[in-house]
Short mmCIF file of C-alpha atoms in Angstrom, two decimals:
data_model
loop_
_atom_site.label_atom_id
_atom_site.label_comp_id
_atom_site.label_asym_id
_atom_site.label_seq_id
_atom_site.Cartn_x
_atom_site.Cartn_y
_atom_site.Cartn_z
CA ASP A 1 0.00 0.00 0.00
CA ASN A 2 2.74 2.47 0.90
CA PHE A 3 4.48 1.81 -2.39
CA LYS A 4 1.30 2.38 -4.39
CA GLN A 5 0.83 5.69 -2.57
CA GLY A 6 4.39 6.71 -3.43
CA ASN A 7 5.76 6.21 0.08
CA LEU A 8 8.93 4.15 0.38
CA SER A 9 10.43 2.77 3.55
CA PRO A 10 13.95 3.89 4.45
CA LEU A 11 15.20 0.38 3.62
CA ALA A 12 13.58 0.48 0.17
CA ARG A 13 15.09 3.90 -0.48
CA ARG A 14 18.56 2.67 0.52
CA LYS A 15 18.24 -0.38 -1.74
CA MET A 16 17.07 1.71 -4.69
CA LYS A 17 19.87 4.22 -4.10
CA ALA A 18 22.45 1.42 -3.92
CA ALA A 19 21.06 -0.17 -7.10
CA LYS A 20 21.16 3.15 -8.92
CA LYS A 21 24.72 3.82 -7.73
CA ALA A 22 25.78 0.36 -8.94
CA GLY A 23 24.17 1.01 -12.32
CA ILE A 24 21.51 -1.63 -11.78
CA SER A 25 18.08 -1.11 -13.27
CA VAL A 26 15.42 -1.73 -10.67
CA ALA A 27 12.77 -2.23 -13.35
CA ALA A 28 12.49 -2.52 -17.09
CA PRO A 29 11.44 0.78 -18.67
CA GLY A 30 7.67 1.05 -18.57
CA VAL A 31 7.20 -2.33 -16.88
CA SER A 32 7.24 -2.92 -13.16
CA LYS A 33 9.36 -5.76 -11.81
CA SER A 34 6.30 -7.50 -10.44
CA ALA A 35 4.50 -7.23 -13.79
CA ALA A 36 7.53 -8.67 -15.60
CA ALA A 37 7.68 -11.52 -13.06
CA ASP A 38 3.93 -12.12 -13.41
CA ASN A 39 4.27 -12.24 -17.21
CA ALA A 40 7.17 -14.70 -16.97
CA ARG A 41 5.26 -16.82 -14.46
CA ALA A 42 2.19 -16.91 -16.74
CA ASN A 43 4.20 -17.71 -19.88
CA LEU A 44 6.09 -20.50 -18.15
CA LYS A 45 2.87 -21.88 -16.67
CA GLU A 46 1.47 -22.08 -20.19
CA ILE A 47 4.55 -24.02 -21.34
CA GLN A 48 4.15 -26.37 -18.37
CA ASP A 49 0.40 -26.75 -18.99
CA ASP A 50 1.09 -27.69 -22.63
CA ALA A 51 3.17 -30.60 -21.32
CA THR A 52 0.47 -31.76 -18.90
CA ASP A 53 -2.16 -34.32 -19.85
CA ALA A 54 -5.88 -34.17 -19.06
CA ASP A 55 -5.32 -35.97 -15.73
CA GLY A 56 -2.83 -33.30 -14.61
CA ASN A 57 0.25 -35.49 -15.10
CA PHE A 58 3.41 -33.97 -16.54
CA VAL A 59 4.38 -35.67 -19.82
CA LYS A 60 8.11 -35.27 -20.35
CA GLU A 61 7.83 -35.99 -24.08
CA LYS A 62 5.48 -33.01 -24.52
CA TYR A 63 7.84 -30.60 -22.74
CA ASP A 64 10.01 -28.60 -25.15
CA PRO A 65 13.09 -27.14 -23.40
CA ASN A 66 13.86 -25.20 -26.58
CA ASN A 67 10.50 -23.44 -26.64
CA ARG A 68 10.98 -19.92 -27.98
CA TYR A 69 8.86 -18.40 -25.22
CA LEU A 70 11.00 -20.12 -22.61
CA MET A 71 14.14 -18.78 -24.31
CA LYS A 72 12.60 -15.32 -24.39
CA GLU A 73 11.90 -15.33 -20.61
CA LEU A 74 15.29 -16.63 -19.45
CA PRO A 75 17.40 -13.47 -19.93
CA GLY A 76 14.90 -11.39 -17.96
CA MET A 77 14.76 -13.95 -15.17
CA VAL A 78 18.56 -14.10 -14.97
CA ASP A 79 18.77 -10.30 -14.97
CA ALA A 80 16.19 -10.13 -12.16
CA GLN A 81 18.21 -12.60 -10.07
CA ILE A 82 21.39 -10.57 -10.67
CA ASN A 83 19.55 -7.36 -9.70
CA ASN A 84 18.19 -8.96 -6.54
CA TYR A 85 21.58 -10.37 -5.58
CA PHE A 86 23.43 -7.07 -5.84
CA ALA A 87 20.56 -4.98 -4.44
CA ALA A 88 20.61 -7.15 -1.31
CA ARG A 89 24.39 -6.71 -1.04
CA PRO A 90 25.08 -3.02 -1.66
CA SER A 91 28.72 -3.42 -0.61
CA LEU A 92 29.33 -5.63 -3.66
CA LYS A 93 29.62 -3.74 -6.93
CA ILE A 94 29.65 -5.05 -10.45
CA ASP A 95 30.42 -3.02 -13.54
CA PRO A 96 28.21 -3.25 -16.66
CA GLU A 97 30.72 -5.45 -18.47
CA GLY A 98 30.92 -7.85 -15.52
CA ARG A 99 27.13 -7.87 -15.36
CA ARG A 100 26.86 -8.88 -19.03
CA GLU A 101 29.52 -11.53 -18.50
CA LEU A 102 27.68 -12.89 -15.46
CA GLN A 103 24.38 -13.03 -17.34
CA ALA A 104 25.96 -14.77 -20.34
CA GLU A 105 27.75 -17.26 -18.08
CA ILE A 106 24.56 -18.13 -16.18
CA LEU A 107 22.55 -18.52 -19.41
CA SER A 108 25.17 -20.77 -20.95
CA ARG A 109 25.35 -22.91 -17.80
CA LEU A 110 21.56 -23.35 -17.94
CA MET A 111 21.59 -24.44 -21.59
CA ILE A 112 24.81 -26.41 -22.02
CA PRO A 113 24.55 -30.09 -21.14
CA SER A 114 26.42 -31.17 -18.02
CA LYS A 115 28.29 -34.43 -17.40
CA THR A 116 24.95 -36.24 -17.49
CA GLY A 117 24.38 -35.05 -21.05
CA ARG A 118 21.35 -32.99 -20.04
CA SER A 119 21.00 -29.26 -19.47
CA ASP A 120 19.10 -27.65 -16.61
CA LEU A 121 16.33 -26.83 -19.06
CA ASN A 122 16.03 -30.51 -20.04
CA ASN A 123 15.95 -31.70 -16.43
CA PHE A 124 12.60 -30.18 -15.49
CA ASP A 125 10.38 -33.10 -14.47
CA GLY A 126 7.07 -31.40 -13.73
CA ARG A 127 7.45 -31.19 -9.94
CA GLY A 128 6.54 -27.71 -8.75
CA THR A 129 6.38 -24.90 -11.27
CA LEU A 130 8.70 -24.32 -14.20
CA TYR A 131 9.12 -20.72 -13.01
CA GLY A 132 10.22 -21.84 -9.54
CA TYR A 133 12.49 -24.55 -10.92
CA LEU A 134 14.25 -22.12 -13.26
CA ASN A 135 14.71 -19.49 -10.56
CA GLY A 136 16.31 -22.11 -8.33
CA ARG A 137 18.62 -23.28 -11.13
CA ILE A 138 19.56 -19.66 -11.92
CA LYS A 139 20.61 -19.10 -8.30
CA TRP A 140 22.75 -22.25 -8.31
CA ARG A 141 24.31 -21.32 -11.65
CA MET A 142 25.13 -17.86 -10.29
CA LEU A 143 26.83 -19.52 -7.32
CA ALA A 144 28.82 -21.80 -9.65
CA THR A 145 29.85 -18.79 -11.73
CA PHE A 146 31.17 -16.95 -8.67
CA GLU A 147 33.11 -20.06 -7.63
CA GLN A 148 34.73 -20.61 -11.01
CA ASN A 149 35.14 -17.01 -12.14
CA PRO A 150 35.56 -14.71 -9.12
CA THR A 151 36.97 -11.92 -11.32
CA ILE A 152 33.43 -11.00 -12.39
CA ILE A 153 33.24 -8.87 -9.26
CA PRO A 154 36.28 -6.60 -9.55
CA ASP A 155 38.13 -5.00 -6.64
CA TYR A 156 37.06 -7.56 -4.05
CA SER A 157 39.19 -9.95 -2.10
CA GLN A 158 38.58 -13.66 -2.30
CA LYS A 159 37.43 -13.50 1.35
CA GLN A 160 34.68 -10.98 0.51
CA ILE A 161 33.53 -13.07 -2.44
CA ASP A 162 33.56 -16.23 -0.28
CA GLU A 163 31.43 -14.49 2.36
CA ALA A 164 28.91 -13.38 -0.27
CA ARG A 165 28.87 -16.89 -1.74
CA THR A 166 28.27 -18.38 1.74
CA ALA A 167 25.35 -16.00 2.24
CA LEU A 168 23.89 -17.10 -1.10
CA GLU A 169 24.29 -20.78 -0.12
CA LYS A 170 22.38 -20.10 3.12
CA GLU A 171 19.68 -18.34 1.11
CA LEU A 172 19.33 -21.42 -1.11
CA ALA A 173 19.28 -23.93 1.76
#
């Protein structure tokens, strides 16, 4: 209610100020973050519903991990996770180039098959929602990216990066 009336809490103001200072967009131009998330959720639900039979059972053979609507939603979902991560940790800064590198790295990790020969997109089995599954995988892929490429966040010691990674692991647990 306060937000709709134009009143922001001091915490919200600090987060927005930190995001602006870090060069992070807090919303897509003309579209609120919640509207973008709602659109993604609805689009992914439709993809999941298309792979569900009349009895409500998920049919793996009907699920298309290369669906163009799924591919269209992924960059926005990854960007939202990156925004949320750095907005919650204003002491960590990432430059625009590092941000693009992080997004590309996460997207590639989601799509490239792992040792099992399957990508994260292929591994969805119908439990829960596709939206929730992808957000969870994005968080884990972000964690893996920080572990294997700590230079994405410039000017930080390995200790600071390890502390941020530990906090993310706790968030995921």
